[in-house]
Short mmCIF file of C-alpha atoms and ligand atoms in Angstrom, two decimals:
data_model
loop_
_atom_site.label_atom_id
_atom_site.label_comp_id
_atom_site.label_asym_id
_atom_site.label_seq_id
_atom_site.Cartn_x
_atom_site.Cartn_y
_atom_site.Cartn_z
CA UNK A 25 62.27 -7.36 69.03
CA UNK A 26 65.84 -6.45 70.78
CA UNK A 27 65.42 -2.73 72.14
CA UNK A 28 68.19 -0.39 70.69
CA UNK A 29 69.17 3.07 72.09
CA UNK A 30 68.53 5.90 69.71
CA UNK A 31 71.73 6.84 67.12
CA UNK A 32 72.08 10.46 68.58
CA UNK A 33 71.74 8.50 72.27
CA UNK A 34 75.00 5.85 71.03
CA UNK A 35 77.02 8.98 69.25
CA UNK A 36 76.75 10.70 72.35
CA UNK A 37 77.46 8.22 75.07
CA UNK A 38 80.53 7.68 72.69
CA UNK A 39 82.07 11.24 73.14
CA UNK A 40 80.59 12.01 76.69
CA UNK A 41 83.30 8.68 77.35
CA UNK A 42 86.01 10.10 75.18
CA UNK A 43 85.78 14.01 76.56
CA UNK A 44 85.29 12.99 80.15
CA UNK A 45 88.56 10.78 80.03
CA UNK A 46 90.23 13.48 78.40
CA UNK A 47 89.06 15.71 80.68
CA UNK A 48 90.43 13.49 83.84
CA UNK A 49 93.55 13.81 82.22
CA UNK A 50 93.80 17.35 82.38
CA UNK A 51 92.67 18.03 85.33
CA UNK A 52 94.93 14.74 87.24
CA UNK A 53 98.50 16.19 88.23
CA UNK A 54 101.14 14.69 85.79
CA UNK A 55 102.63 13.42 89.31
CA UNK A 56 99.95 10.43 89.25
CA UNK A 57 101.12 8.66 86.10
CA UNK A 58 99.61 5.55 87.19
CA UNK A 59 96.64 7.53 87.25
CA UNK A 60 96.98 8.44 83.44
CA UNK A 61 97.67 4.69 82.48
CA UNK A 62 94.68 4.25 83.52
CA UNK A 63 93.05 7.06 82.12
CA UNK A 64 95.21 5.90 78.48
CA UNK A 65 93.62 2.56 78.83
CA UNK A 66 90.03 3.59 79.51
CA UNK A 67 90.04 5.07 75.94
CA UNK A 68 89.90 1.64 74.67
CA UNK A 69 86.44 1.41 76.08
CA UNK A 70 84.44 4.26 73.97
CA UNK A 71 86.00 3.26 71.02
CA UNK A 72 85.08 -0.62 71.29
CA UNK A 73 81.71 0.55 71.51
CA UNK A 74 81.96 2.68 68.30
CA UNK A 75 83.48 -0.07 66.77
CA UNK A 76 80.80 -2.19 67.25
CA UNK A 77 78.04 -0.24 66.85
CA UNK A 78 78.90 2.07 63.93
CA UNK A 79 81.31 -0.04 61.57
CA UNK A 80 84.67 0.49 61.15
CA UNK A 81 84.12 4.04 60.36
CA UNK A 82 82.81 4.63 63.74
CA UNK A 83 85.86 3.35 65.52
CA UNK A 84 88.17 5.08 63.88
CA UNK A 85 86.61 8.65 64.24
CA UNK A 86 86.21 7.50 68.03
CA UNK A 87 90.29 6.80 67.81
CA UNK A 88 90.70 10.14 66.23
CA UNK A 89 88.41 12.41 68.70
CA UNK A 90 90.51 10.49 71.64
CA UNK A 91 93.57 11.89 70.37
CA UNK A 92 92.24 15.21 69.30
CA UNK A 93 91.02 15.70 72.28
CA UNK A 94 93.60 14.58 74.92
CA UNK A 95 95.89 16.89 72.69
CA UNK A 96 96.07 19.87 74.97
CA UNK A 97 97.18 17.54 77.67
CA UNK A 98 99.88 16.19 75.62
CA UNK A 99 101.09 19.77 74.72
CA UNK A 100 101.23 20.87 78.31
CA UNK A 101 102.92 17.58 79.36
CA UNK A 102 105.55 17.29 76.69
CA UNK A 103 107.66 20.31 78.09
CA UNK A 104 108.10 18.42 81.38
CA UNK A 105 107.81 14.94 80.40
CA UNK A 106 108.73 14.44 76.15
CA UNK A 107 108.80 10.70 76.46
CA UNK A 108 105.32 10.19 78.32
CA UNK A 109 103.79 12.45 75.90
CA UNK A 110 105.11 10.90 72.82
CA UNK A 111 104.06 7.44 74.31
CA UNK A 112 100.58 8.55 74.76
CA UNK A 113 100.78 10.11 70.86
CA UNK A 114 101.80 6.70 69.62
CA UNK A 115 98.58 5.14 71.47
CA UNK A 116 97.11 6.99 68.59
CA UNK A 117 97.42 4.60 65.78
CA UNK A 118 96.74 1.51 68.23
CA UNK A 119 93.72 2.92 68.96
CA UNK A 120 92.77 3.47 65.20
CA UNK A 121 94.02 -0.10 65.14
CA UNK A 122 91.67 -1.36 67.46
CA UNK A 123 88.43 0.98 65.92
CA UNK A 124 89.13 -0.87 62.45
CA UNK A 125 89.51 -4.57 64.24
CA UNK A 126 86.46 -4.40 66.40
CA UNK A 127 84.41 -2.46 63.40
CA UNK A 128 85.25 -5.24 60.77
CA UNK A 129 84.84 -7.87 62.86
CA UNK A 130 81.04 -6.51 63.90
CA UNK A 131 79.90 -5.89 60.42
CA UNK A 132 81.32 -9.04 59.37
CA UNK A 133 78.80 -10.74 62.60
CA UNK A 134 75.83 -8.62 61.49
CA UNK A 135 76.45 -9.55 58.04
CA UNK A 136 76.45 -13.79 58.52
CA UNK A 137 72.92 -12.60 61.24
CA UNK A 138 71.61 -11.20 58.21
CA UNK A 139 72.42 -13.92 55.86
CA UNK A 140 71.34 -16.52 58.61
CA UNK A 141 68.05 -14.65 59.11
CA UNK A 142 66.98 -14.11 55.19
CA UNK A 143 67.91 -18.33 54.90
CA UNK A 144 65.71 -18.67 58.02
CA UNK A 145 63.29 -16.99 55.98
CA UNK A 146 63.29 -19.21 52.53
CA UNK A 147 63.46 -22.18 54.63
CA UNK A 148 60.37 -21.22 56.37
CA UNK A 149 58.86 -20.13 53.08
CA UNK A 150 59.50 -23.64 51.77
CA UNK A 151 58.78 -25.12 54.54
CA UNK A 152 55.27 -23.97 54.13
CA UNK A 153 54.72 -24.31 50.47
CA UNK A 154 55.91 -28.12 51.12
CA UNK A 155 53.39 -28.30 53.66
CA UNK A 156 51.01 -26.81 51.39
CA UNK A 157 51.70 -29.18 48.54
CA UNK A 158 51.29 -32.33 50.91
CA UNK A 159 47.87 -31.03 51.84
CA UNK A 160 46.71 -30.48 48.55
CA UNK A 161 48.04 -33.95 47.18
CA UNK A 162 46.22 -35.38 50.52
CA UNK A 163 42.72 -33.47 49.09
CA UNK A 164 43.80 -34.82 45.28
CA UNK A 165 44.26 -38.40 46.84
CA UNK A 166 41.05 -37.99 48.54
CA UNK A 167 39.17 -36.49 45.68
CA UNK A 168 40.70 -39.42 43.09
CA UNK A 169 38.96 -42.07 45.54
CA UNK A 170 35.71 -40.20 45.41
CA UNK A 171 35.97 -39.65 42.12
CA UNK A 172 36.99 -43.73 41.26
CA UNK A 173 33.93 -44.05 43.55
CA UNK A 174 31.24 -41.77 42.00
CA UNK A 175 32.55 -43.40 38.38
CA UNK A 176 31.98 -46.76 39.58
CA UNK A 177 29.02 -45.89 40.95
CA UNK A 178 27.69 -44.15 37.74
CA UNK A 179 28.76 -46.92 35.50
CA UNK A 180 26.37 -49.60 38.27
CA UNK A 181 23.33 -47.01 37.51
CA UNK A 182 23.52 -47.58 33.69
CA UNK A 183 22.16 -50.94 34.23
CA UNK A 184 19.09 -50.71 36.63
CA UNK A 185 18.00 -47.75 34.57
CA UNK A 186 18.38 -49.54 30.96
CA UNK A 187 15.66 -51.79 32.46
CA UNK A 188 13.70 -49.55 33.60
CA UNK A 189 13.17 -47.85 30.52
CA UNK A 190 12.92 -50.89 28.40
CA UNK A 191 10.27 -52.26 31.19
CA UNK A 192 8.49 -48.93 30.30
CA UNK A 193 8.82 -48.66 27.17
CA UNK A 194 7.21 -52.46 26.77
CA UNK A 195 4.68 -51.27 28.56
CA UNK A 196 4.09 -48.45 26.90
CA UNK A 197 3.63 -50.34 23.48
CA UNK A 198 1.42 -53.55 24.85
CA UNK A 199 -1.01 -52.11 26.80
CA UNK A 200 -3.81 -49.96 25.89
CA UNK A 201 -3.15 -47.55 28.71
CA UNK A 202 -5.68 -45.07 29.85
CA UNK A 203 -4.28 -41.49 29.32
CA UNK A 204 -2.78 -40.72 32.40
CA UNK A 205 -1.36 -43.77 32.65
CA UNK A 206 0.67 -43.43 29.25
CA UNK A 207 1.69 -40.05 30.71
CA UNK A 208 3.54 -40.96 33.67
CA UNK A 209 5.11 -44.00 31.42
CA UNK A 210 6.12 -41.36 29.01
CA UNK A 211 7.74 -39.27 32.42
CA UNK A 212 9.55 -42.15 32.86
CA UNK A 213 10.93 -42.69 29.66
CA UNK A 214 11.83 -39.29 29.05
CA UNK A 215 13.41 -39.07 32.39
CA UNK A 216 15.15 -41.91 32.13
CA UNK A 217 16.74 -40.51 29.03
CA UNK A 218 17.65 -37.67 31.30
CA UNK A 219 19.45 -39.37 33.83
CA UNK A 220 21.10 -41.75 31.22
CA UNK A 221 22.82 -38.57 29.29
CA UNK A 222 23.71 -37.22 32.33
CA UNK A 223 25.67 -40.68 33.59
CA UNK A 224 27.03 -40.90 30.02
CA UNK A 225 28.33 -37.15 30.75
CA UNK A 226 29.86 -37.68 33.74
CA UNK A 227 31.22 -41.33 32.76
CA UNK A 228 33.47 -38.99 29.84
CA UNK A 229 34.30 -36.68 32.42
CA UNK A 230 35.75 -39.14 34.95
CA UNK A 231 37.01 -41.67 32.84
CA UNK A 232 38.46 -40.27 29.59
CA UNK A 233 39.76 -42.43 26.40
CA UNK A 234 42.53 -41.83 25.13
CA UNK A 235 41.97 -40.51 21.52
CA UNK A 236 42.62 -42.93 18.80
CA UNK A 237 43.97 -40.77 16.48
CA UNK A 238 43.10 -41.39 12.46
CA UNK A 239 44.04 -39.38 9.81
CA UNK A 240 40.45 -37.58 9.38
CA UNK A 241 38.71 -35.21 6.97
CA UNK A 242 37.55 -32.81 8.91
CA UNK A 243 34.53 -31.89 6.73
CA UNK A 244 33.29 -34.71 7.37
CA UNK A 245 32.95 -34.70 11.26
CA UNK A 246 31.54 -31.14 11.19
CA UNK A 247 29.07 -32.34 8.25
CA UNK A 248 28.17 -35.18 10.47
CA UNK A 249 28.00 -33.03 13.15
CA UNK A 250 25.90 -30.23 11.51
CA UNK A 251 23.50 -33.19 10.33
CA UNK A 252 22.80 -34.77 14.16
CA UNK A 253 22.00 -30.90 14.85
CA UNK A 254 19.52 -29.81 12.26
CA UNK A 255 16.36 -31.12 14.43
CA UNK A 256 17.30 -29.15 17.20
CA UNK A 257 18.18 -25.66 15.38
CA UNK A 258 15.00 -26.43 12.76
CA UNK A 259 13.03 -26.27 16.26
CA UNK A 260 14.04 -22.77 16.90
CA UNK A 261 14.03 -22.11 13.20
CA UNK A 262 18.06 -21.38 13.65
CA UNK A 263 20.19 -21.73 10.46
CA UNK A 264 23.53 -23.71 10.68
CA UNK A 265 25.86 -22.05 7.92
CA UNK A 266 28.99 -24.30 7.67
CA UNK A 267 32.04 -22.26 6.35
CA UNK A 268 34.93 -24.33 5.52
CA UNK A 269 38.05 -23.25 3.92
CA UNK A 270 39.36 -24.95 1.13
CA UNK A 271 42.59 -25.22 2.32
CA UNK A 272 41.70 -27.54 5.33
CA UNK A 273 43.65 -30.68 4.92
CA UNK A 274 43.14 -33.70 6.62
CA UNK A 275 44.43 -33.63 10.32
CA UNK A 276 45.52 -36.44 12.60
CA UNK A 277 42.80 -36.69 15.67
CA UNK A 278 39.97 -38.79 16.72
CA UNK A 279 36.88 -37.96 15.02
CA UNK A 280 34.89 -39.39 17.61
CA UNK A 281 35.99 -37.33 20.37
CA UNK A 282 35.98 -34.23 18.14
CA UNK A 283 32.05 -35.42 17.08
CA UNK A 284 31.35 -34.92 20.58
CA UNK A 285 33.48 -31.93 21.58
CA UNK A 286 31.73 -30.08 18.48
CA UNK A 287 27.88 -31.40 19.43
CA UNK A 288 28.60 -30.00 22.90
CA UNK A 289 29.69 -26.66 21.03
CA UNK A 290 26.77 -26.36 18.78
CA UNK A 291 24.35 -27.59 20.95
CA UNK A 292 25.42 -25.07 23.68
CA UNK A 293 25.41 -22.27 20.93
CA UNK A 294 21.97 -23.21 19.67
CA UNK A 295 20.20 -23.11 23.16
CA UNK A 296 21.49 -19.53 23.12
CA UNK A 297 20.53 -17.91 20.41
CA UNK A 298 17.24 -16.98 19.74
CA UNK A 299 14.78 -17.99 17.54
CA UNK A 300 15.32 -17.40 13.81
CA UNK A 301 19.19 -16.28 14.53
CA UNK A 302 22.52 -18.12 13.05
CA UNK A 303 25.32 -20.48 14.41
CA UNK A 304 28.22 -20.09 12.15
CA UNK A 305 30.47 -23.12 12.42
CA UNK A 306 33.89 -22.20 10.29
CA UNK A 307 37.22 -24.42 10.12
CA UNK A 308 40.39 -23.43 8.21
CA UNK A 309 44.18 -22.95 9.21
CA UNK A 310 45.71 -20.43 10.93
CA UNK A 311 49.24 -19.35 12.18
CA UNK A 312 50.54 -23.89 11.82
CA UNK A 313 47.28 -24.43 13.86
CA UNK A 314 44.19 -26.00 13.17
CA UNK A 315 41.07 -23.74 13.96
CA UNK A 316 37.60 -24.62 14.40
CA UNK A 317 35.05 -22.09 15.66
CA UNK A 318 31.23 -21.75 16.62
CA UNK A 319 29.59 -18.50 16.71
CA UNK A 320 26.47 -17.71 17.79
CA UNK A 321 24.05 -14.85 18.49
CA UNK A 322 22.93 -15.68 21.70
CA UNK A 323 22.65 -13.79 24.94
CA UNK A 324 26.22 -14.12 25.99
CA UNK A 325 28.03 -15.14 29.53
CA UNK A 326 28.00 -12.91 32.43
CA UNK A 327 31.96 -11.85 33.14
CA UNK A 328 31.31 -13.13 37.32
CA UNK A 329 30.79 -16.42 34.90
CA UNK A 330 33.34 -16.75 32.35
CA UNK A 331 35.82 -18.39 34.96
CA UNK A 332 33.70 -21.03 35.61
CA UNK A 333 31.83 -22.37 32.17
CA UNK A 334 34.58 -25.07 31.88
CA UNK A 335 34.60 -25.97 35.53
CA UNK A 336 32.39 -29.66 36.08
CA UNK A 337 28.99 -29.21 37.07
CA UNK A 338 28.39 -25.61 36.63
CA UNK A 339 25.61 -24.52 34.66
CA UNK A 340 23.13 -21.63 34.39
CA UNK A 341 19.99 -24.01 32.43
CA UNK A 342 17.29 -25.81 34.40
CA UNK A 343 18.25 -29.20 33.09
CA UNK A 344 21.80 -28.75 32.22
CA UNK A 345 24.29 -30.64 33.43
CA UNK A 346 27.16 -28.48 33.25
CA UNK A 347 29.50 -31.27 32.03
CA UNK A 348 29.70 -30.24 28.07
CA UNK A 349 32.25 -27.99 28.38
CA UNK A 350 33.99 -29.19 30.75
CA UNK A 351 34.51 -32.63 28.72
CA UNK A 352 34.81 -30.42 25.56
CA UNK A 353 37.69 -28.92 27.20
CA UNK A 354 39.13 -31.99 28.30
CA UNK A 355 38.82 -33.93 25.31
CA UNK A 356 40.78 -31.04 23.19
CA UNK A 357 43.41 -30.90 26.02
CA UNK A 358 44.41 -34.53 25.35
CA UNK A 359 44.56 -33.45 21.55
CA UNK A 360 47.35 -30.39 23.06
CA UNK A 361 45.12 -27.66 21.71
CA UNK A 362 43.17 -25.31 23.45
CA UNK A 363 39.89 -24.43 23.87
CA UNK A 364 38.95 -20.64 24.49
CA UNK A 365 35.64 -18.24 24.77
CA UNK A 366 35.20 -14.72 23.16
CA UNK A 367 32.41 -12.44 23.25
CA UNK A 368 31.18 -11.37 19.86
CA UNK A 369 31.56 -7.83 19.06
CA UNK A 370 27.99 -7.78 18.25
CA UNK A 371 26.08 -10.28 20.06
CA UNK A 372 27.01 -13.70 21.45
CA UNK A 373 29.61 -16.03 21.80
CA UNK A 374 32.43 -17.44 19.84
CA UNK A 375 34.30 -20.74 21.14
CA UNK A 376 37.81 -21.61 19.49
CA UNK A 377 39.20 -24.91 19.13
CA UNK A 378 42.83 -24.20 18.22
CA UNK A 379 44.39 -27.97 17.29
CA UNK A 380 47.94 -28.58 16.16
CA UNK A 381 48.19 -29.00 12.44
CA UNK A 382 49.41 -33.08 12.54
CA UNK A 383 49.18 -35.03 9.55
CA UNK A 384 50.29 -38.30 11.29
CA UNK A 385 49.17 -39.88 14.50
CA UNK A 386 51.57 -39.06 17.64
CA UNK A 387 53.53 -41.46 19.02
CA UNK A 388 51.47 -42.19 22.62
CA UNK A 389 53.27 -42.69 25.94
N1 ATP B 21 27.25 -20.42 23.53
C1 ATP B 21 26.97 -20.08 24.77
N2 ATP B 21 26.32 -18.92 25.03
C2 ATP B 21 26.03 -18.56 26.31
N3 ATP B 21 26.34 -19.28 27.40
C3 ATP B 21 26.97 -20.45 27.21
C4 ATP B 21 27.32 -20.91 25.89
N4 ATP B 21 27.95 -22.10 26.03
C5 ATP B 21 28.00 -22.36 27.35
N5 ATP B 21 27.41 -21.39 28.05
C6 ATP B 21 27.30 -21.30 29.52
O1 ATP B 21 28.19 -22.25 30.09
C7 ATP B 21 27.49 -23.13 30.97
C8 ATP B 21 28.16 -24.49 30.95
O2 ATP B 21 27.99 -25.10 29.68
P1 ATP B 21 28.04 -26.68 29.58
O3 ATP B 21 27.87 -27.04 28.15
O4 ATP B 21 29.25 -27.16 30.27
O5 ATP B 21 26.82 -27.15 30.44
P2 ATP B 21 25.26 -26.98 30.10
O6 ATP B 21 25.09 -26.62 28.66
O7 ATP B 21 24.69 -26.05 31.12
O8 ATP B 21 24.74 -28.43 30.39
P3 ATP B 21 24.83 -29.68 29.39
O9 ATP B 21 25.85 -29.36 28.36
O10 ATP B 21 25.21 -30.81 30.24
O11 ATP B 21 23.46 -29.81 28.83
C9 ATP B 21 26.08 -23.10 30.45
O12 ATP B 21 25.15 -23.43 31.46
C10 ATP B 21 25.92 -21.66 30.01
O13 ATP B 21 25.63 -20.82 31.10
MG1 MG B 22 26.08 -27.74 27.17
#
């Protein structure tokens, strides 16, 4: 950074100048006029400098301290000499002159620095963010490829496992296997099943339909849904209480995609709670929206968590996959509503599915 004197340091090296010129003026015999031309002139120099250091202000009280102070040599000179001291009383205004000239035209400099440095600035700033932007489309290119990859990839495993299960499960029904034979065929089988539902997961993620939107009753898909889910909340002797409103109308979406977006919902709700408790599932309007809701009265989600239950892969259960939400979220997205999680005021959770209300299917890009 440039060095700069001290104000009180500048203010003072300004009248030190002015005062010592002054003072060479009274002490130089009026015989050596040269002498005082030179002296006259030298005024100029002090009052540059407060010109461009303090403004236009500055070089005019510089102008004004020259003449105040060089007064008592033009009142001793103008008995003896009138016209050389009403010359150097003139000088007056041209020094004034010259305070406001050199002042403007340094605060007009400092001004276009100023501007220069602050657009310096933004085009660093920008200069960054673009660089920051290329990076992170380089990382999104990158991650696409993988991601084509891993869904290729996924979609190849599909096969080699459906035979491997079928090749079990024929064993499993024409031999008369000894017990811990039929055990490690039923490990396959179930595992199999495993890593199927987890390809099928991830195959949604990666590769999303479009929804193929019908005009649906949504009763239906949550009846549907409610029915596919009874075995699993019977297990932990959970009720499923349906509460529909009566003024639900039928809604433009794809039932199929919303069949799935409200297993993952129930499913995840049902894990939760414990035995014997309730999932409420309600739908009705609300506010020109569509609103769907599960509610359970589970253990809840840590807060450090709550960030990250829609984010791919995470999960907090042994054999979860931590792609249900995630493609939940995703498939309600491409519906343009939203998908939110509350805690209960009680116990639990409560996930939202806010919808538009559409009656007719959207015209698609
Ligand atoms: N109703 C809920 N109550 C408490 N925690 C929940 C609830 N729903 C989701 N979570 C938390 O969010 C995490 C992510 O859920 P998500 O459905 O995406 O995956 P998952 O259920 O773990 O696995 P998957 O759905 O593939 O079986 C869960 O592991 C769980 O910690
Ligand atoms: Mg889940």
């Amino acid at each position: 950074m440039k060095y700069q004197r001290p104000v009180g340091g500048r203010v003072a090296a300004v009248v030190a100048g002015i005062l010592a010129i002054s003072g060479q003026h009274l002490l130089t015999p009026l015989s050596l006029l040269h002498w005082h031309n030179v002296f006259q002139h030298l005024y100029y120099l002090p009052i540059v400098y407060a010109g461009l250091t303090f403004g236009w202000r500055g070089g005019v009280a510089a102008a004004v301290l020259a003449g105040l102070s060089n007064a008592p040599h033009n009142f001793l000179s103008i008995g003896a000499m009138p016209g050389y001291a009403i010359d150097q009383i003139l000088d007056v205004p041209l020094f004034c002159a010259a305070g406001i000239l050199t002042g403007v035209l340094a605060e007009r400099g400092r001004k276009q620095r100023a501007d220069l440095e602050r657009t310096t600035a933004r085009l660093t700033e920008v200069y960054q963010k673009l660089q920051d932007n290329f990076e992170r489309m380089k990382r999104a290119e990158r991650l696409f490829a993988l991601g084509q990859l891993s869904a290729g990839l996924a979609h190849e495993l599909r096969n080699p496992l459906a035979s491997i299960a079928g090749a079990a499960g024929i064993l499993q029904r024409d031999l008369r296997l000894e017990h811990r034979d039929a055990e490690c065929l039923g490990i396959i089988t179930k595992e199999c099943q495993r890593l199927n539902g987890l390809l099928t997961h991830f195959l949604d993620f990666a590769r999303p339909r479009a929804p193929k939107y019908q005009t649906t009753d949504l009763r239906v898909v949550i009846d549907s849904v409610v029915e596919l889910t009874t075995h699993a909340a019977g297990e932990k002797a959970i009720r499923l209480r349906p509460e529909i409103s009566p003024q639900l109308a039928p809604v433009a979406c794809d039932p199929e995609l919303l069949t799935q977006v409200l297993l993952n919902l129930i499913i995840n709700a049902i894990q939760a709670t414990p035995d014997g408790g309730e999932v409420l599932v309600s739908a009705g309007p609300r506010n020109d929206r569509l609103l769907i809701q599960v509610r359970d009265e589970g253990w809840g989600i840590a807060a450090a968590d709550r960030d990250r239950i829609f984010d791919p892969f995470f999960t907090t259960k042994e054999n979860g996959t931590g792609l249900g939400l995630s493609v939940a979220h995703q498939i309600v997205e491409q519906h343009g509503g939203m998908l939110t999680a509350a805690e209960n005021s009680g116990k639990g959770m409560t996930f939202s599915v806010s919808l538009p209300l559409r009656h007719e299917r959207p015209h698609e890009a």
